[in-house]
XYZ file of C-alpha atoms in Angstrom:
390
model
C -1.303 -18.431 7.313
C -4.833 -19.802 6.179
C -7.705 -18.078 5.063
C -8.789 -14.471 6.004
C -12.292 -13.404 5.491
C -12.566 -10.018 4.007
C -16.139 -8.279 3.508
C -16.404 -5.643 0.661
C -19.445 -3.658 1.163
C -21.169 -0.412 0.015
C -24.181 0.767 -1.991
C -24.758 -0.481 -5.501
C -22.557 1.097 -8.240
C -20.124 2.583 -5.673
C -17.112 0.895 -7.369
C -16.585 -2.140 -5.187
C -16.246 -4.543 -7.858
C -14.032 -2.219 -10.065
C -11.441 -1.898 -7.435
C -11.328 -5.603 -6.664
C -10.908 -6.387 -10.371
C -7.970 -3.934 -10.644
C -6.274 -5.041 -7.641
C -6.591 -8.741 -8.009
C -7.851 -9.610 -11.460
C -5.410 -7.390 -13.459
C -8.037 -5.217 -14.891
C -7.065 -1.768 -16.341
C -9.265 1.248 -15.010
C -10.918 1.639 -18.444
C -11.715 -2.059 -18.651
C -14.051 -1.888 -15.580
C -16.544 -0.099 -17.572
C -17.785 -3.386 -18.842
C -18.478 -4.961 -15.269
C -22.060 -5.593 -14.225
C -23.481 -4.958 -10.934
C -22.854 -7.653 -8.175
C -25.764 -9.549 -7.358
C -26.199 -10.846 -3.928
C -22.660 -12.119 -2.697
C -19.592 -13.038 -4.863
C -17.004 -15.167 -3.367
C -13.416 -14.979 -4.535
C -10.347 -16.807 -3.154
C -7.306 -14.590 -3.769
C -3.684 -15.851 -3.042
C -1.513 -13.249 -1.675
C 2.005 -13.716 -0.535
C 2.187 -17.551 -1.035
C 0.043 -19.195 1.511
C -2.078 -16.292 2.634
C -5.644 -16.680 1.054
C -7.959 -13.751 1.113
C -11.636 -15.098 1.175
C -13.073 -12.011 -0.320
C -16.917 -11.401 -0.117
C -18.019 -8.868 -2.626
C -21.566 -7.981 -1.439
C -24.049 -6.368 -3.780
C -25.327 -3.257 -2.574
C -29.015 -2.938 -3.395
C -31.426 -2.394 -0.603
C -32.933 -5.817 -0.917
C -29.670 -7.422 -0.469
C -28.920 -5.489 2.710
C -32.208 -6.679 4.198
C -31.060 -10.243 3.616
C -27.565 -9.562 5.132
C -29.169 -8.080 8.203
C -31.809 -10.621 8.882
C -31.889 -14.078 7.221
C -27.941 -14.291 6.482
C -26.693 -12.153 9.205
C -24.397 -14.702 11.088
C -23.370 -16.201 7.808
C -22.216 -12.690 6.393
C -20.764 -11.258 9.518
C -19.096 -14.175 11.382
C -15.315 -14.655 11.441
C -14.522 -11.370 9.596
C -10.916 -10.209 9.710
C -11.531 -7.054 7.595
C -14.463 -4.957 6.687
C -14.015 -2.525 3.658
C -16.923 -0.275 3.444
C -17.032 1.885 0.105
C -18.823 5.298 0.092
C -19.497 6.849 -3.251
C -18.630 10.491 -2.957
C -21.314 11.496 -5.370
C -24.066 9.384 -3.855
C -27.635 10.846 -4.266
C -28.664 9.342 -0.781
C -26.009 9.764 1.569
C -28.325 9.328 4.506
C -29.187 5.751 3.278
C -25.362 5.018 2.946
C -24.967 5.927 6.546
C -28.101 3.864 7.659
C -26.613 0.696 6.031
C -23.117 1.582 7.391
C -24.571 1.709 10.875
C -26.331 -1.683 10.354
C -23.132 -3.203 9.053
C -21.199 -1.945 12.077
C -23.804 -3.254 14.484
C -23.647 -6.716 12.902
C -19.811 -6.763 12.914
C -19.908 -5.763 16.708
C -22.052 -8.591 17.294
C -20.284 -11.238 15.342
C -16.666 -10.253 14.720
C -15.760 -7.684 17.407
C -12.002 -7.866 16.668
C -12.376 -7.114 12.824
C -10.527 -3.940 11.611
C -12.711 -1.519 9.643
C -11.721 0.470 6.699
C -13.817 3.191 4.922
C -13.079 4.150 1.310
C -14.571 7.407 0.162
C -14.454 6.409 -3.573
C -14.551 8.093 -6.975
C -12.528 11.079 -5.739
C -11.602 11.795 -9.148
C -14.961 13.189 -9.851
C -14.212 16.087 -7.310
C -12.457 19.169 -8.555
C -8.699 18.788 -7.666
C -8.579 21.957 -5.522
C -11.433 20.809 -3.452
C -10.630 17.155 -2.965
C -8.625 17.406 0.249
C -11.324 19.690 1.962
C -14.184 17.447 0.941
C -12.444 14.176 1.651
C -11.636 15.548 5.424
C -15.205 16.638 5.748
C -16.634 13.290 4.687
C -14.013 11.428 7.011
C -15.136 13.654 9.904
C -18.878 12.650 9.077
C -17.814 9.036 9.057
C -16.081 9.145 12.262
C -18.912 11.376 13.975
C -21.543 9.051 12.577
C -19.806 6.087 14.223
C -19.905 7.873 17.743
C -23.374 8.919 17.340
C -24.434 5.245 16.793
C -22.717 4.118 19.806
C -19.564 2.924 17.969
C -16.849 4.847 19.945
C -13.597 3.794 21.744
C -15.410 1.734 24.092
C -16.445 -0.451 21.459
C -13.743 -2.843 19.986
C -15.156 -2.779 16.496
C -14.494 0.778 16.086
C -11.874 1.493 18.681
C -8.862 3.785 18.148
C -6.672 2.480 15.533
C -9.267 -0.085 14.026
C -11.077 2.491 11.924
C -9.190 4.004 9.011
C -10.464 6.189 6.255
C -9.156 6.634 2.765
C -9.967 8.632 -0.269
C -9.517 6.659 -3.559
C -10.079 6.564 -7.203
C -9.446 3.785 -9.787
C -7.642 6.369 -11.883
C -4.653 7.070 -9.698
C -2.400 5.657 -7.159
C -4.729 6.385 -4.126
C -6.314 2.955 -4.836
C -3.067 1.258 -4.327
C -2.229 3.189 -1.261
C -5.419 2.170 0.379
C -5.295 -1.404 -0.607
C -1.487 -1.652 0.586
C -2.407 -0.283 3.847
C -5.326 -2.877 4.117
C -3.531 -5.988 3.182
C -0.432 -5.471 5.450
C -2.853 -5.899 8.335
C -3.228 -9.491 7.275
C 0.498 -10.297 7.341
C 1.275 -11.494 10.802
C 5.159 -10.819 10.926
C 4.994 -7.453 9.090
C 6.895 -5.952 11.852
C 9.762 -8.376 11.698
C 9.984 -7.988 8.059
C 10.137 -4.346 8.016
C 13.008 -4.426 10.533
C 14.968 -6.764 8.368
C 14.281 -4.572 5.397
C 15.656 -1.394 7.414
C 18.759 -3.389 8.009
C 19.181 -4.393 4.327
C 18.743 -0.675 3.472
C 21.477 0.477 5.974
C 23.912 -2.622 5.104
C 23.483 -1.977 1.387
C 23.973 1.818 1.398
C 20.605 2.309 -0.352
C 18.474 5.449 0.177
C 15.261 3.449 -0.120
C 14.228 -0.122 -0.406
C 10.626 -1.074 -1.228
C 9.053 -4.567 -1.158
C 5.991 -5.241 -3.534
C 3.758 -8.358 -3.650
C 4.499 -10.201 -6.861
C 0.951 -10.698 -8.403
C -0.726 -7.436 -7.258
C 2.359 -5.197 -6.902
C 0.834 -3.824 -3.726
C 3.550 -2.219 -1.267
C 4.223 -4.643 1.573
C 6.925 -2.675 3.363
C 9.406 -0.226 2.716
C 12.575 1.371 4.412
C 13.970 4.805 4.084
C 17.333 5.984 5.058
C 17.376 8.647 7.681
C 20.006 11.005 9.100
C 19.465 8.801 12.394
C 20.584 5.751 10.192
C 23.542 7.455 8.768
C 24.796 8.169 12.486
C 23.888 4.466 13.467
C 26.013 3.297 10.526
C 29.057 5.316 11.636
C 28.840 4.372 15.219
C 28.103 0.723 14.569
C 29.929 0.043 11.529
C 31.674 -3.109 12.716
C 28.415 -4.536 13.904
C 26.768 -3.971 10.424
C 29.695 -5.161 8.486
C 29.536 -8.581 10.480
C 25.802 -8.864 10.046
C 26.308 -8.086 6.344
C 29.090 -10.703 5.900
C 26.521 -13.326 7.546
C 24.218 -12.703 4.848
C 26.728 -12.422 1.940
C 25.888 -8.582 1.574
C 28.520 -6.061 0.526
C 28.714 -2.663 2.240
C 30.532 -0.003 0.088
C 31.660 2.252 2.839
C 30.680 4.919 5.396
C 27.280 6.607 4.542
C 26.772 10.159 3.230
C 23.818 12.562 3.676
C 20.409 11.408 2.816
C 19.304 12.253 -0.778
C 15.620 11.412 -0.767
C 14.613 10.322 -4.248
C 11.665 9.651 -6.440
C 10.167 12.926 -5.289
C 7.587 15.458 -6.585
C 4.443 15.088 -8.291
C 3.389 14.835 -11.904
C 0.504 12.967 -13.413
C 0.497 9.157 -13.985
C 0.985 8.045 -17.520
C -1.686 5.042 -17.807
C 0.581 3.182 -20.129
C 4.310 4.143 -19.905
C 6.688 3.290 -17.055
C 8.411 6.444 -16.916
C 10.084 8.066 -13.980
C 10.326 11.477 -15.535
C 7.079 12.408 -13.541
C 9.289 13.022 -10.461
C 10.365 16.598 -10.276
C 13.504 18.074 -8.801
C 13.411 17.788 -4.896
C 13.013 21.022 -3.040
C 15.798 21.250 -0.569
C 15.303 22.427 3.017
C 18.188 22.986 5.585
C 18.169 21.112 8.676
C 20.189 22.518 11.585
C 22.444 20.009 13.538
C 22.116 19.816 17.311
C 23.733 23.047 19.026
C 26.562 21.331 20.340
C 27.678 19.918 17.042
C 26.529 22.897 15.099
C 29.286 23.696 12.788
C 27.380 23.456 9.328
C 23.929 22.907 8.129
C 22.616 19.596 6.656
C 20.406 19.547 3.575
C 17.769 16.948 3.078
C 14.839 16.879 0.631
C 11.132 16.730 0.541
C 9.548 13.709 -1.219
C 6.121 12.606 -2.655
C 4.292 10.616 0.064
C 2.600 8.527 -2.707
C 5.718 7.799 -4.660
C 5.685 4.038 -3.813
C 1.979 3.540 -5.039
C 2.610 5.561 -8.142
C 5.341 2.950 -9.028
C 2.928 0.033 -8.135
C 0.625 1.533 -10.627
C 3.007 2.048 -13.361
C 4.820 -1.218 -12.977
C 1.739 -3.370 -12.792
C 0.348 -1.711 -15.972
C 3.910 -2.271 -17.652
C 3.638 -5.919 -16.700
C 0.126 -6.175 -18.224
C 1.565 -4.771 -21.355
C 4.424 -7.333 -21.520
C 1.792 -10.146 -21.086
C 0.010 -8.915 -24.096
C 3.138 -9.401 -26.198
C 3.751 -12.968 -24.628
C 6.574 -11.617 -22.627
C 7.263 -11.861 -18.930
C 8.505 -8.928 -16.679
C 11.677 -9.790 -14.818
C 12.923 -6.287 -13.752
C 14.205 -2.972 -14.802
C 16.880 -0.400 -14.069
C 16.166 3.272 -14.203
C 18.820 5.985 -14.069
C 18.532 9.787 -14.385
C 20.627 12.709 -13.139
C 19.567 12.070 -9.339
C 19.286 8.571 -8.800
C 19.465 4.885 -9.969
C 16.456 2.458 -9.228
C 16.859 -1.263 -9.589
C 13.509 -3.358 -9.647
C 14.038 -6.998 -9.569
C 12.345 -10.323 -8.814
C 13.201 -11.061 -5.096
C 11.672 -13.996 -3.240
C 9.104 -16.462 -4.866
C 6.323 -13.981 -4.086
C 7.867 -10.435 -4.027
C 9.593 -7.976 -6.076
C 12.155 -5.411 -4.714
C 13.034 -1.885 -5.554
C 16.404 -0.366 -4.381
C 17.058 3.157 -4.874
C 20.573 4.639 -4.557
C 21.089 8.451 -5.098
C 23.790 9.735 -7.399
C 25.334 11.623 -4.304
C 25.709 8.335 -2.474
C 27.152 6.537 -5.439
C 29.797 9.150 -5.844
C 30.660 9.599 -2.212
C 30.535 6.041 -1.185
C 31.453 4.366 -4.448
C 28.270 2.305 -4.575
C 28.675 0.365 -7.724
C 25.663 -0.991 -9.648
C 26.988 -4.440 -9.466
C 27.313 -4.219 -5.762
C 23.690 -3.287 -5.457
C 22.618 -6.149 -7.722
C 24.859 -8.635 -5.851
C 23.181 -7.400 -2.430
C 19.835 -8.183 -3.848
C 20.863 -11.647 -5.124
C 22.476 -12.555 -1.828
C 19.597 -11.170 0.464
C 16.968 -13.473 -1.429
C 17.650 -16.659 0.855
C 17.595 -14.443 3.993
C 14.141 -12.868 3.242
C 12.705 -16.259 2.199
C 12.752 -17.041 5.788
C 10.164 -14.381 6.602
C 8.254 -14.252 3.372
C 6.322 -17.775 2.817
C 6.446 -19.559 -0.448
C 3.260 -20.571 -2.347
């Protein structure tokens, strides 16, 4: 896949180097306090998913450096860019200057790399009172989008066209940083759609509720598949087809699927050191009516935490770092409680996988732990075809 140029820009002390160090250099959030300000441009080559290399340009945010970026080094900095990540400090004392720099960067990107995707991170959201975070983030997101339009960077320009500008609220102290960077890096994986399709098949064939794929070094979420009611119906209608496909890959299907039990749900605060799943609260059930012509009973499904995968990324990566401090290596783990079983295991050469099976499904469809583990083992060779080796 080769090298992909990624620009990381924003004002000085906005947190650019801290987030890069947490994601790619295995820093804990508290350890970033000792990092010094970036001077000029720091180049880092980060290997991701084997042969995908991120050519990361961490650009210092002092005014003097921006003058150089826009004048003397304009073509060098902004040429052949795949992704631009622009970081806004939510507590900036000079927001107008921030937007002025942002406008200059957008202009240079449009001139030199018109097809680049653009991500804006509204950073240090942990400094905003929890009750006000969503409102303040949405307001800042609106300002960023409006400022782009006012500067002429609207849907008629490829650099900020619909779907090419995304805005995230982030903090190094919670899972939002992993959420944003997971979304960012997946745009650099050329076969991500095919990979997701095969992951969805694996979820159905293996009678799992959810399957999540993580990159090995960063533990960023690459893709995931969740069993839906539609999937349940598809399994029932096409059982012979699925069994045949499963046999080809050495997978074992445990029987017809039951009703979906969404797992790893609820909220709770992240523990910065302990890989505990007790943070997930009991799911709030809601009734879903069947179509009128089939309406003889009501189905029950559950709401789930939209950030559950990124919370797990954060927890497991910190646990891996703790293992390293004791000269131990993290191989995998199995977690069980009264609602589900979750299996986290090394998968392909560059990934880990998590398979979640609800207790309801295990009881109804007789999904044995040994069956799930065997399915993971047998699926490795199949997925190696879609995930490159290093």
